[in-house]
Each structure stands twice: as C-alpha cells, then as structure tokens.
mmCIF file of C-alpha atoms in Angstrom:
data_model
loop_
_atom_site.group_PDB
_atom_site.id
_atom_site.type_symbol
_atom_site.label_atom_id
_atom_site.label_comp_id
_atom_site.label_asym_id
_atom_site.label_seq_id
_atom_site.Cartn_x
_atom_site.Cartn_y
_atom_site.Cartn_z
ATOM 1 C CA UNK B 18 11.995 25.674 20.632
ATOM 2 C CA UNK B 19 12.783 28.590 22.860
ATOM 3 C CA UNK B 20 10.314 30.386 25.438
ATOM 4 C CA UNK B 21 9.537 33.103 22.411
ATOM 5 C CA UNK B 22 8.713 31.255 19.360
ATOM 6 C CA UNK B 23 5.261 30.793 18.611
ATOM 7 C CA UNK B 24 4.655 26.888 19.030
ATOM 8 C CA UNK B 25 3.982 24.804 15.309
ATOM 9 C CA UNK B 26 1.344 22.265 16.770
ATOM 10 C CA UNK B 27 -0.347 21.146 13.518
ATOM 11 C CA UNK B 28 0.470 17.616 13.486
ATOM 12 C CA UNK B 29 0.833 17.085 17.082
ATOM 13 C CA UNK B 30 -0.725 14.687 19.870
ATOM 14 C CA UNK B 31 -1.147 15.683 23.319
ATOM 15 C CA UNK B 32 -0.784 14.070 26.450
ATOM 16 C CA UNK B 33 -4.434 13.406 27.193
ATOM 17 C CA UNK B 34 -5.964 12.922 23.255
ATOM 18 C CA UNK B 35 -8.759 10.949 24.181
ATOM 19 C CA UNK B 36 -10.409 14.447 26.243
ATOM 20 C CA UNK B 37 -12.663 12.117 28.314
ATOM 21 C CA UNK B 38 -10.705 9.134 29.267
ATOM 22 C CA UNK B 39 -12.212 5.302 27.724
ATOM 23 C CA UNK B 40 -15.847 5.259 29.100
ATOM 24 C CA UNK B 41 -17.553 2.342 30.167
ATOM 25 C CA UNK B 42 -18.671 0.407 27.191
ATOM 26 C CA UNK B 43 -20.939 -1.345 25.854
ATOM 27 C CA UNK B 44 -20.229 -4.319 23.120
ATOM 28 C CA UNK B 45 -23.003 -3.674 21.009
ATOM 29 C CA UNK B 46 -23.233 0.378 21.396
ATOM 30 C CA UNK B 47 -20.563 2.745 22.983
ATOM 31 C CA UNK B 48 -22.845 4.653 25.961
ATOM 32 C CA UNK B 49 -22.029 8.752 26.105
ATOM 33 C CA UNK B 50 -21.606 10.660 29.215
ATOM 34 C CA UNK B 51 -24.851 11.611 31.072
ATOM 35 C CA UNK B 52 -26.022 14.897 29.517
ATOM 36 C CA UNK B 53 -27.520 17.586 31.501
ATOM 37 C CA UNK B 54 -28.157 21.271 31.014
ATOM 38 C CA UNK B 55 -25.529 23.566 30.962
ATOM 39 C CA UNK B 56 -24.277 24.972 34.774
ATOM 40 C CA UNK B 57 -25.859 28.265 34.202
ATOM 41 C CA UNK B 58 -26.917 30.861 31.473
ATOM 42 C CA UNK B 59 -24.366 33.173 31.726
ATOM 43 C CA UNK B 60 -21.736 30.075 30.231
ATOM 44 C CA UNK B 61 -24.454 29.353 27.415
ATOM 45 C CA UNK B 62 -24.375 32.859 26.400
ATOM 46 C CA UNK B 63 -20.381 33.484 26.999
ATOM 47 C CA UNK B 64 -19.192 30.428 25.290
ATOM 48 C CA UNK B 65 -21.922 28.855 22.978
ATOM 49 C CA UNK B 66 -21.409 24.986 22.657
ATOM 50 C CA UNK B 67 -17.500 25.162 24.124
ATOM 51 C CA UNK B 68 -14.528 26.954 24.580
ATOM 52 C CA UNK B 69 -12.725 28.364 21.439
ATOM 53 C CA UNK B 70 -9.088 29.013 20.478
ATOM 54 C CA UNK B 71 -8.335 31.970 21.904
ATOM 55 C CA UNK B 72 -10.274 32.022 24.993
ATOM 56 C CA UNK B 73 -8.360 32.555 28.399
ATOM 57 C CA UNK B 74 -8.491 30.086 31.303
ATOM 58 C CA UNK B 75 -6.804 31.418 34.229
ATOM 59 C CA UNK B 76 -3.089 31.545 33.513
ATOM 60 C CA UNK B 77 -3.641 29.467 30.091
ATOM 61 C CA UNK B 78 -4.800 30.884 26.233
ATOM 62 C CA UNK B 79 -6.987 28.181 24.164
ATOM 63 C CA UNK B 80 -4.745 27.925 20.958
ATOM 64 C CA UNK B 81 -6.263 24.634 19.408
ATOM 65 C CA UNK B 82 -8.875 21.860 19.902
ATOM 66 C CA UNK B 83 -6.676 18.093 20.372
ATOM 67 C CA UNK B 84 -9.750 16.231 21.027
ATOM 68 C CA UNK B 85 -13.469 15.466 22.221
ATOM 69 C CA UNK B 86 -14.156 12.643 24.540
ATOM 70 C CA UNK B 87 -17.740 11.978 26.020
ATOM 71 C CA UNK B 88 -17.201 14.266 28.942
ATOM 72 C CA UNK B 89 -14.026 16.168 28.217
ATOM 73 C CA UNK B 90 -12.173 18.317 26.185
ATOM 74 C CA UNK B 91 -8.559 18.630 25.391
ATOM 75 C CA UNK B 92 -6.618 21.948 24.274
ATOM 76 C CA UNK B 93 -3.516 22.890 23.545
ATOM 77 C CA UNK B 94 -2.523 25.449 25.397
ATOM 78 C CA UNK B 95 -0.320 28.869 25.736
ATOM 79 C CA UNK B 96 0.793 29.821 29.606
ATOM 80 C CA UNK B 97 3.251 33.429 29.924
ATOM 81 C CA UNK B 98 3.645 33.807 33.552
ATOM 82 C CA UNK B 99 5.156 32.374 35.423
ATOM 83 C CA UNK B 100 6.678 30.623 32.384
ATOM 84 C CA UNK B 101 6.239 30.525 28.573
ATOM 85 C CA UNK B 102 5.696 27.096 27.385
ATOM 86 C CA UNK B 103 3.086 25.152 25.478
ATOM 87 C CA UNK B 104 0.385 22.475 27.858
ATOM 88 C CA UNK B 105 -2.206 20.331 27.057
ATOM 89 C CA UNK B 106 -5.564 21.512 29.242
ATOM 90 C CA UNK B 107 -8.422 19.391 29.604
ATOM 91 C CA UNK B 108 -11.901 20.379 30.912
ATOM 92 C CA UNK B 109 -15.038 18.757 31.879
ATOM 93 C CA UNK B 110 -17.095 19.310 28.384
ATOM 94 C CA UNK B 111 -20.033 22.312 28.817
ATOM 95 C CA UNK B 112 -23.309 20.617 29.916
ATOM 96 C CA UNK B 113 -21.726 17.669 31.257
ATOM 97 C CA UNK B 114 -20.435 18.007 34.788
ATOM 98 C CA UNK B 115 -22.460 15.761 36.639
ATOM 99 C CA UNK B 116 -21.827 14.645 39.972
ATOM 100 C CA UNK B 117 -20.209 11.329 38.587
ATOM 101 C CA UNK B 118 -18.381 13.126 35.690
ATOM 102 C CA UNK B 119 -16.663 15.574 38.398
ATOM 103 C CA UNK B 120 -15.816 12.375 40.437
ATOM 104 C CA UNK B 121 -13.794 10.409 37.342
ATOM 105 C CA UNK B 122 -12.197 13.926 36.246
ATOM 106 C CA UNK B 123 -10.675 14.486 39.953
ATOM 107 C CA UNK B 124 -9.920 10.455 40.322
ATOM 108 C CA UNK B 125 -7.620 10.928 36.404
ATOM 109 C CA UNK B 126 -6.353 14.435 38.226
ATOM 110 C CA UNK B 127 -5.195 13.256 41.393
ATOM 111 C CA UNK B 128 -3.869 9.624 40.081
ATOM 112 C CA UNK B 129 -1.900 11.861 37.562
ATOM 113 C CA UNK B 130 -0.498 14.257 40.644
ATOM 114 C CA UNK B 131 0.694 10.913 42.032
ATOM 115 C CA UNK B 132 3.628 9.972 39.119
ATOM 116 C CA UNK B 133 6.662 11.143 39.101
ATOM 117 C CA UNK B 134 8.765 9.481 36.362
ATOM 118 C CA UNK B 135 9.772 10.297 33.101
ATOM 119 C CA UNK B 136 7.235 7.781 30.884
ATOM 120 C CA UNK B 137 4.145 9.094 32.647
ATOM 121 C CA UNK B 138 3.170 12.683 31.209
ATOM 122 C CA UNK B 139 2.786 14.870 34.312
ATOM 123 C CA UNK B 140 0.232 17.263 35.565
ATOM 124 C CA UNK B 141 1.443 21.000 36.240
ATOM 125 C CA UNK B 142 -1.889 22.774 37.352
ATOM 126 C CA UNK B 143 -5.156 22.582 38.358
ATOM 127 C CA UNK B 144 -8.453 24.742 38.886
ATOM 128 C CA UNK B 145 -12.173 25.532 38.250
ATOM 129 C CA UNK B 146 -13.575 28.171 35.620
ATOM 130 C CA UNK B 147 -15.470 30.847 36.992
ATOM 131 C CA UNK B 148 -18.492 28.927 36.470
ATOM 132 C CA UNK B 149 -17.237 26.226 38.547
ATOM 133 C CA UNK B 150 -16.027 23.529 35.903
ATOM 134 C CA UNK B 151 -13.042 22.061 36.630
ATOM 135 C CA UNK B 152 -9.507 21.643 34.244
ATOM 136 C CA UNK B 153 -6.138 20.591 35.088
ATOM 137 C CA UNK B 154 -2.889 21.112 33.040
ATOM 138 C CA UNK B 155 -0.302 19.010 32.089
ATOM 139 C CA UNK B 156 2.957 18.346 29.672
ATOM 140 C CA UNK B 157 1.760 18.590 26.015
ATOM 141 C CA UNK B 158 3.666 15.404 24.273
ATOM 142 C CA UNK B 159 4.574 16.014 20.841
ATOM 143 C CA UNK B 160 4.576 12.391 19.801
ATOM 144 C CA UNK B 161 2.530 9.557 17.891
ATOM 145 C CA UNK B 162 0.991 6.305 19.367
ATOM 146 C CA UNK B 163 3.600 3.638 20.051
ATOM 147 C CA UNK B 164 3.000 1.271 17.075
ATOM 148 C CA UNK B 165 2.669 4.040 14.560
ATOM 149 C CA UNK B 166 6.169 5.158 15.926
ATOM 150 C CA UNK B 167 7.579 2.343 15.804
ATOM 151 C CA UNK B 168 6.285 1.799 12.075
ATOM 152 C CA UNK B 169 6.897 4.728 10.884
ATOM 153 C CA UNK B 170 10.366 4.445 11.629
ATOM 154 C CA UNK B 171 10.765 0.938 11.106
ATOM 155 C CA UNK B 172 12.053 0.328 14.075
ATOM 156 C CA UNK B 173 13.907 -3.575 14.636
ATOM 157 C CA UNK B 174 12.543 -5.968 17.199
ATOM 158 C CA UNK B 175 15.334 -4.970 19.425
ATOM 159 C CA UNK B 176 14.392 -1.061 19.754
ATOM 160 C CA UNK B 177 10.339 -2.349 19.504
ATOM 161 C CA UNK B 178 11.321 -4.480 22.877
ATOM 162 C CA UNK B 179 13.343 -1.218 24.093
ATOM 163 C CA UNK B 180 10.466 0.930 24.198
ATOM 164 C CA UNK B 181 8.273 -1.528 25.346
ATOM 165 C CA UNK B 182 10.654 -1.720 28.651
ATOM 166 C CA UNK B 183 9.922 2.210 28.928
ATOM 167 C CA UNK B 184 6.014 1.144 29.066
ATOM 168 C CA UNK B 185 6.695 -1.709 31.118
ATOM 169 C CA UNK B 186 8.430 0.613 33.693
ATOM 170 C CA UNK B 187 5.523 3.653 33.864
ATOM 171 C CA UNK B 188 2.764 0.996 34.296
ATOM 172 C CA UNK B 189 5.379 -0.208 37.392
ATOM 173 C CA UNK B 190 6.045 2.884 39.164
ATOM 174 C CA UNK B 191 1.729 3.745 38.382
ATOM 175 C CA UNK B 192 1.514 0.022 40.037
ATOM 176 C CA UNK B 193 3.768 1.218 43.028
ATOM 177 C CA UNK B 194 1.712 4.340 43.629
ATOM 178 C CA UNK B 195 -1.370 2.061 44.029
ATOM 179 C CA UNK B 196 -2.816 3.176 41.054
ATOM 180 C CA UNK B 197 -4.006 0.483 37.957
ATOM 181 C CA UNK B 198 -4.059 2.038 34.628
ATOM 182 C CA UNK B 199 -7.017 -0.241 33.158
ATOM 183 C CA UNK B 200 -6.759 1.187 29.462
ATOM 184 C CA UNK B 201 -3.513 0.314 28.309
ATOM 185 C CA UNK B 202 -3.636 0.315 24.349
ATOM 186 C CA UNK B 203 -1.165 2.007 21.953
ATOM 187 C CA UNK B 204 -2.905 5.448 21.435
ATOM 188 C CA UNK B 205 -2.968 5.852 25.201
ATOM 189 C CA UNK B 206 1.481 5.260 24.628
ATOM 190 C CA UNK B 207 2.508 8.245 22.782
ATOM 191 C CA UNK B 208 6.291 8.809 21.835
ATOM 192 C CA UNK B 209 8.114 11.725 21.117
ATOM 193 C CA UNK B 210 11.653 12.407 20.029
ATOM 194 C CA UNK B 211 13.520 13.485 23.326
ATOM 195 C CA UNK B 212 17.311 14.133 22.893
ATOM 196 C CA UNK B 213 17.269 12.362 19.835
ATOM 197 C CA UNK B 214 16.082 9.067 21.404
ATOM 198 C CA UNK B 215 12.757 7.788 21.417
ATOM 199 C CA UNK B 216 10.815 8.598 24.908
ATOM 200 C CA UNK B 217 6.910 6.841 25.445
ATOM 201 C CA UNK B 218 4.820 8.468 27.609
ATOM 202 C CA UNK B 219 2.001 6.701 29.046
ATOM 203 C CA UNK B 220 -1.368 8.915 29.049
ATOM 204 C CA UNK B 221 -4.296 9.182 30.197
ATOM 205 C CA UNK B 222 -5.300 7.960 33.363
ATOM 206 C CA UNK B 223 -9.571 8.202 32.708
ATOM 207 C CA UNK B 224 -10.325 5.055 34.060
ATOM 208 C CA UNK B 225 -7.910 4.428 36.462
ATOM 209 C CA UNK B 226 -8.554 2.420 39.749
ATOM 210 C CA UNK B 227 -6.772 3.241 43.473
ATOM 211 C CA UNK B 228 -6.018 -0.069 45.309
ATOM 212 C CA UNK B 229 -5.553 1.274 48.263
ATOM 213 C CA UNK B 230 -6.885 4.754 49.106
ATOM 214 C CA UNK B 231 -9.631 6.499 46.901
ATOM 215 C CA UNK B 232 -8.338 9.548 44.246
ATOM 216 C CA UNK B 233 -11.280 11.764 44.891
ATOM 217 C CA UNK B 234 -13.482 11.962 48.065
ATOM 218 C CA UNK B 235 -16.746 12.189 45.783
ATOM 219 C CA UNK B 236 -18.427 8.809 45.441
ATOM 220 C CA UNK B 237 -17.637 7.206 41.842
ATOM 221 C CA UNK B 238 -20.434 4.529 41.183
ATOM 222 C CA UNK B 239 -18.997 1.416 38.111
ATOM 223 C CA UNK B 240 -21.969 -0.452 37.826
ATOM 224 C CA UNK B 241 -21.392 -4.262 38.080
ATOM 225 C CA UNK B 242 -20.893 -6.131 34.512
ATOM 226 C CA UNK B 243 -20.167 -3.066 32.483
ATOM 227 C CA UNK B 244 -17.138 -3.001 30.297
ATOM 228 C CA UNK B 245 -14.737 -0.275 31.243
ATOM 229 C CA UNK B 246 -11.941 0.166 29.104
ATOM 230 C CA UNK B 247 -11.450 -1.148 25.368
ATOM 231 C CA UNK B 248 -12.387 -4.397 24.449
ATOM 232 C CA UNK B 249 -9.272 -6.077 22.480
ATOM 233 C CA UNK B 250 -6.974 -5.184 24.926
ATOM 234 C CA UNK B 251 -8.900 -6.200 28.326
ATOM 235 C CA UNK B 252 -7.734 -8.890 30.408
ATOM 236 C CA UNK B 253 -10.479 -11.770 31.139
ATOM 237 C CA UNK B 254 -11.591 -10.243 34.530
ATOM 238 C CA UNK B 255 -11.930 -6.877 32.989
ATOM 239 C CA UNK B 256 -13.657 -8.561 30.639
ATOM 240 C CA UNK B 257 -15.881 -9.785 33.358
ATOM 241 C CA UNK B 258 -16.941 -6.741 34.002
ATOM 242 C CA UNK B 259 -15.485 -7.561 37.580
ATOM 243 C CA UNK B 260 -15.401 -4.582 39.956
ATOM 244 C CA UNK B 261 -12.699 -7.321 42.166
ATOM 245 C CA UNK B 262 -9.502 -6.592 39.540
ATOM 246 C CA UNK B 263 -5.561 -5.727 40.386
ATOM 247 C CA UNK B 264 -2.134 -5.183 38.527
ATOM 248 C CA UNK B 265 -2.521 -8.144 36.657
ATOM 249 C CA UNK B 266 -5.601 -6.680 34.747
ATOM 250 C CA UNK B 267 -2.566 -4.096 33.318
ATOM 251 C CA UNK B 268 -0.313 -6.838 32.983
ATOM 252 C CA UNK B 269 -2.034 -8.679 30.314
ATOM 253 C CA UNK B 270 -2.921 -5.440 28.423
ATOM 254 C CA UNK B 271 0.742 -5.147 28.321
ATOM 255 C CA UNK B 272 0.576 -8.465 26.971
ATOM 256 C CA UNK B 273 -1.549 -7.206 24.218
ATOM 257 C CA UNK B 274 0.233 -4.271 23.319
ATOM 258 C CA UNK B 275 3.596 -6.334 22.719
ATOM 259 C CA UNK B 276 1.896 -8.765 20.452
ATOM 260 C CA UNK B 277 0.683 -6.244 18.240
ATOM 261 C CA UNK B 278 4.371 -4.476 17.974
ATOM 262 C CA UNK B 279 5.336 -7.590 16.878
ATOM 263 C CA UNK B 280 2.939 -8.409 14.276
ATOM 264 C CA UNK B 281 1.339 -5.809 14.122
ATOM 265 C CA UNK B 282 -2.301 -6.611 15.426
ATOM 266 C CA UNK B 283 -3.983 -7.405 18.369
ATOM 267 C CA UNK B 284 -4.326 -11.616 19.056
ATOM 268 C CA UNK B 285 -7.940 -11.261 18.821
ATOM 269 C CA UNK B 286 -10.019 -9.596 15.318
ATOM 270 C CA UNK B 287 -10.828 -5.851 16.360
ATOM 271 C CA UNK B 288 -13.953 -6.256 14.038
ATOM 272 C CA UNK B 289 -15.207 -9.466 15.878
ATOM 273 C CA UNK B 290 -14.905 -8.319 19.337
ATOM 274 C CA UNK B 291 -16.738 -5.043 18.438
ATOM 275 C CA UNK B 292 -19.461 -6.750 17.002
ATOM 276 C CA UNK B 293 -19.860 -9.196 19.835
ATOM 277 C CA UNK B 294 -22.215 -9.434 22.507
ATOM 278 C CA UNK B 295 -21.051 -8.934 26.124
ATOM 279 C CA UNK B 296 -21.242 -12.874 26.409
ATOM 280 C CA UNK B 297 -19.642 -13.763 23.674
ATOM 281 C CA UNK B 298 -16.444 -11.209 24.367
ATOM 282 C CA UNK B 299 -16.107 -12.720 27.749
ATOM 283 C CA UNK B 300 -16.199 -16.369 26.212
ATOM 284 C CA UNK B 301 -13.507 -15.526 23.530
ATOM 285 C CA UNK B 302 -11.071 -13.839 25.849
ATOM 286 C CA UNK B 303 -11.473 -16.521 28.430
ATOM 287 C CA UNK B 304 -11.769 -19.709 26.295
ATOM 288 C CA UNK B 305 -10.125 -19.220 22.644
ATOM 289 C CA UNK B 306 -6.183 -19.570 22.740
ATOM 290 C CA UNK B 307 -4.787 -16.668 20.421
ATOM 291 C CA UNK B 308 -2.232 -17.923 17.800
ATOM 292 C CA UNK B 309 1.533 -17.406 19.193
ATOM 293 C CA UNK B 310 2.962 -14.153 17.581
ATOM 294 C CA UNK B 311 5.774 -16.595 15.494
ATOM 295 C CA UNK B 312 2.931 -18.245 14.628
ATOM 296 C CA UNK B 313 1.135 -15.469 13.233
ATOM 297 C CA UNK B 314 3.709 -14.009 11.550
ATOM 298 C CA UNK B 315 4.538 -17.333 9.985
ATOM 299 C CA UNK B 316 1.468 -17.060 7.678
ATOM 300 C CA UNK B 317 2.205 -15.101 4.374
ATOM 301 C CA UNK B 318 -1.079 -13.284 4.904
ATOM 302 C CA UNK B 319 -0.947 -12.096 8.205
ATOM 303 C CA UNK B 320 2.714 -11.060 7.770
ATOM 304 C CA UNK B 321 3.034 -9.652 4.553
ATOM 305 C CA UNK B 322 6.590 -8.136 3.139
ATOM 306 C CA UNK B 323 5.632 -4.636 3.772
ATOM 307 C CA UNK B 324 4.977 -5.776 7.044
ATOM 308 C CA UNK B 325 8.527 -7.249 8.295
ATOM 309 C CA UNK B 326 10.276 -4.206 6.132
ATOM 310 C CA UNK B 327 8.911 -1.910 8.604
ATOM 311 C CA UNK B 328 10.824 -3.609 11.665
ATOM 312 C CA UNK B 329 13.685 -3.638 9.765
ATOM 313 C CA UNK B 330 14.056 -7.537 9.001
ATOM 314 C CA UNK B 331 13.973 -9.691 6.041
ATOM 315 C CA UNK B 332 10.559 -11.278 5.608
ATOM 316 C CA UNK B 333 12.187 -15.195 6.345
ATOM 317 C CA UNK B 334 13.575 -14.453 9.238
ATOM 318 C CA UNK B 335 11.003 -12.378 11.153
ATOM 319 C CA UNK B 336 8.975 -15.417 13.111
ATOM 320 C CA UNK B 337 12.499 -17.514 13.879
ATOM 321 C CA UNK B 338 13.070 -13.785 15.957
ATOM 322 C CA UNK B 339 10.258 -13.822 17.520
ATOM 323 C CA UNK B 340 9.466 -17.895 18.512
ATOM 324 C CA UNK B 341 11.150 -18.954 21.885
ATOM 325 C CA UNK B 342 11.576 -16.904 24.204
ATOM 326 C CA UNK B 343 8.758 -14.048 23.170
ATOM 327 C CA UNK B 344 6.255 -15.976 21.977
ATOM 328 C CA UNK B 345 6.182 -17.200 26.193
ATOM 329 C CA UNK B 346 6.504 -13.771 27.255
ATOM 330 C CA UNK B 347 3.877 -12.337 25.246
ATOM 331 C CA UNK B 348 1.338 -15.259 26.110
#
C-alpha cells in the first residue's frame, strides 16, 4: 500500500487489541478499572462518552475503534506529517485516569520504548491530550492471533514450531531488556503476512513487570494474591498470586501456548479454570499433571480429523509427530 491510498482496515487487528492490557483478575468475577469522574467538563461536553472516528489527536486522525479494555482504548489511526502511514493509538479511556491507571499506561509505554526487534510491535510516539490524558502510538499489525493463523492456513508442525521460535525469540530479547511479559496467550501473538512469510508480533505489554529498574516513576500498587494475567496460561507462581516472580513465569506460558498449536487447546479446560475459585486454580495448576500433547491428540475426541487436516497431516500420524522429543519440551 503506498503513502496515498486510503488504508482498507475492516478485518484487521492492531498491535495493542486488548485497549487496556489483561487486568488483575478475579476467578469468580473479572474486576473493571477504578471509575472516577471525567478530568473536567469541558472533555464531557467536547467528546461525550469517548473519542470518535474522525477526531484529531495531535499529529494522528481517529479512523476506527480496534478495541475497549477496562481502562483503555485502541484506534486505528491516520498520521500526514511527517509521514503518511496507518498506527494503532491507544488512550487512557475518558473517566478513568486514575493515579494507578496513569502508572500501568506509562509502565506498557516505556517497557514498549525499550524493544527493538522485529517480533515485538514498536512504539513511534507519545503524548497527552489537551486535557491531560495520555496516548502513545505504535505499528498497527495487520495480522490474526497465532493459532488462528496457523489454522487458517493449515500450517504443518514444522512451520507451527517455526513461528513459535519467532515468539520464543521476542519474549528473549523482552527478557534481556529486564522486562517479563506476564500475559503471554495467543491473541496477545498476532501474525501478519510480511514479504510473503509469516512474521508474529508479540503485543501488548499491559501487565508487564521490570526486574531491574521501574518503567514509570509513579508508584504502581499489585495487591498481594490477586491474579494478574489470564488464568489458563499462568505459570503456578503467577498463579500464586506471588508478587516474587521472574522469566520463568513467561517461560511456562510459552509452554502453554505451544501445547495448544499442537492440539489445539490449552492442557487445562478453559471452562473449569474460569469457573474455579482462586484456591482451587492454584491447586490444579500446581498439583494435576496435564495429559502429554501425543497423548492428547491420541484420543479420537480430542483430536478429531478436521483437527490434524488443518496442520497439514494425516490424522494417524499426527501424535507419533509430536511424542518424543515435544511432548518433553512442551511439559
């Protein structure tokens, strides 16, 4: 697409879909961002409940809403000067920049200023609107979560385990920068269609932790024993609610996310962990021994034809692929 044409963003994901990052969680009922008025009268009455398409925010046009999170909203975006291309903008939400809000926005900002590689969207711009909420700008990502790529396309084990190595390398170089990406799930992996390979671009950095130095000089309170992050793909110490956690935590999310581009689900039931209390999620990740992926995959009803035809294999052979070797790797 050249610097003139009007961008076609209909079916599109952006680099930061989630607007508001995974908030702390609760097993039984997912808690919202503290709401408070909005920051003064003269917003109420200029933009109503939000921004709109169309609106201008400094350099940047408003051409379409991506997505709502519990504090923030996501736009795709049209910038002229001193370029012409298309960005994803987020903002704090209207009514909701509280002192702790403000604090997680500028820790996602800064740990996103941090990256430099190719499998980590990057962050162009930053600011305030005039009423003082803040927004920062970064590469829109025309692309689809990882397994729904990799579905879609039935893509083999082989290319499922080469863009897995693209993941595996972000999450490093995120890991090198001191910076632990504690939401690792497919919809936070997008991939697009970049020279006419597949490219995954790890997003949104919400929830991320510094190990070292803090992101943001504003004091960002995690309460002990709250769930930060999402549940079926949180290590046992995450799990724990542990403020004490490192690379590893991202590590076994990793884990999590290969499993289920292998067979296509997570090693523990989406439906069951949701519905959990906080004690019992903690005693299944800790305690109860997933099946192997082979294993899985082994059983007619867990992997059904339809199933193996998308990753390119014949059904009989699909768990002799994956036993050895990745069923260790994976666990």
């Amino acid at each position: 697409m050249t610097n003139s044409e009007s961008p076609d963003i209909s079916g599109d994901r952006t680099a930061a879909p989630s607007a508001g990052g995974a908030e702390p969680v609760s097993p039984t009922a997912p808690t919202t961002a503290e709401s408070t008025p909005p920051s003064t009268p003269t917003e109420t009455v200029r933009l109503g409940v939000g921004e709109k398409p169309g609106d201008q925010i400094g350099l940047y046009k408003l051409l379409r809403l991506l997505g709502e999170g519990g504090f923030g909203s996501v736009y795709a975006a049209e910038q002229r000067k001193p370029v012409a291309r298309t960005v994803a903008l987020k903002i704090i939400r209207l009514g909701m920049d509280t002192h702790q809000v403000v604090a997680r926005f500028e820790q996602e900002r800064q740990a996103l200023a941090l990256m430099d590689h190719p499998n980590i969207a990057r962050v162009f711009d930053a600011g305030a609107t005039q009423t003082g909420r803040p927004y920062f700008v970064m590469e829109f990502v025309k692309g689809v979560p990882i397994n729904e790529y990799c579905d879609r396309n039935g893509l083999s084990i082989k290319d499922r385990l080469g863009l897995f190595q693209q993941v595996c390398l972000a999450v490093q170089h995120a890991h090198s920068k001191g910076i632990i990406h504690r939401d690792i799930k497919p919809s936070n992996v997008l991939v697009a269609t970049h020279d006419d390979a597949p490219l995954a671009k790890v997003i949104d950095f919400g929830i991320a932790k510094a190990t070292a130095n803090p992101l943001t000089e504003r004091t960002l309170f995690t309460e002990d024993r709250q769930l930060v992050g999402t549940v079926e793909y949180m290590s046992p110490e995450q799990a724990e609610g542990s403020l004490d956690i490192d690379t590893r935590t991202d590590v076994y999310s990793l884990g999590v996310l290969l499993y289920e581009l292998l067979t296509g689900t997570t090693p523990f039931s989406r439906d069951e962990l949701r519905s959990a209390s906080f004690v019992e999620i903690q005693r299944i990740i800790r305690e109860v021994e997933p099946l192997r992926p082979s294993t899985r995959l082994s059983r007619s009803l867990a992997a059904p034809a339809g199933a193996t035809a998308r990753r390119g294999v014949e059904r009989n052979r699909m768990s002799s692929l994956v036993k050895g070797d990745l069923d260790w790797i994976v666990m």
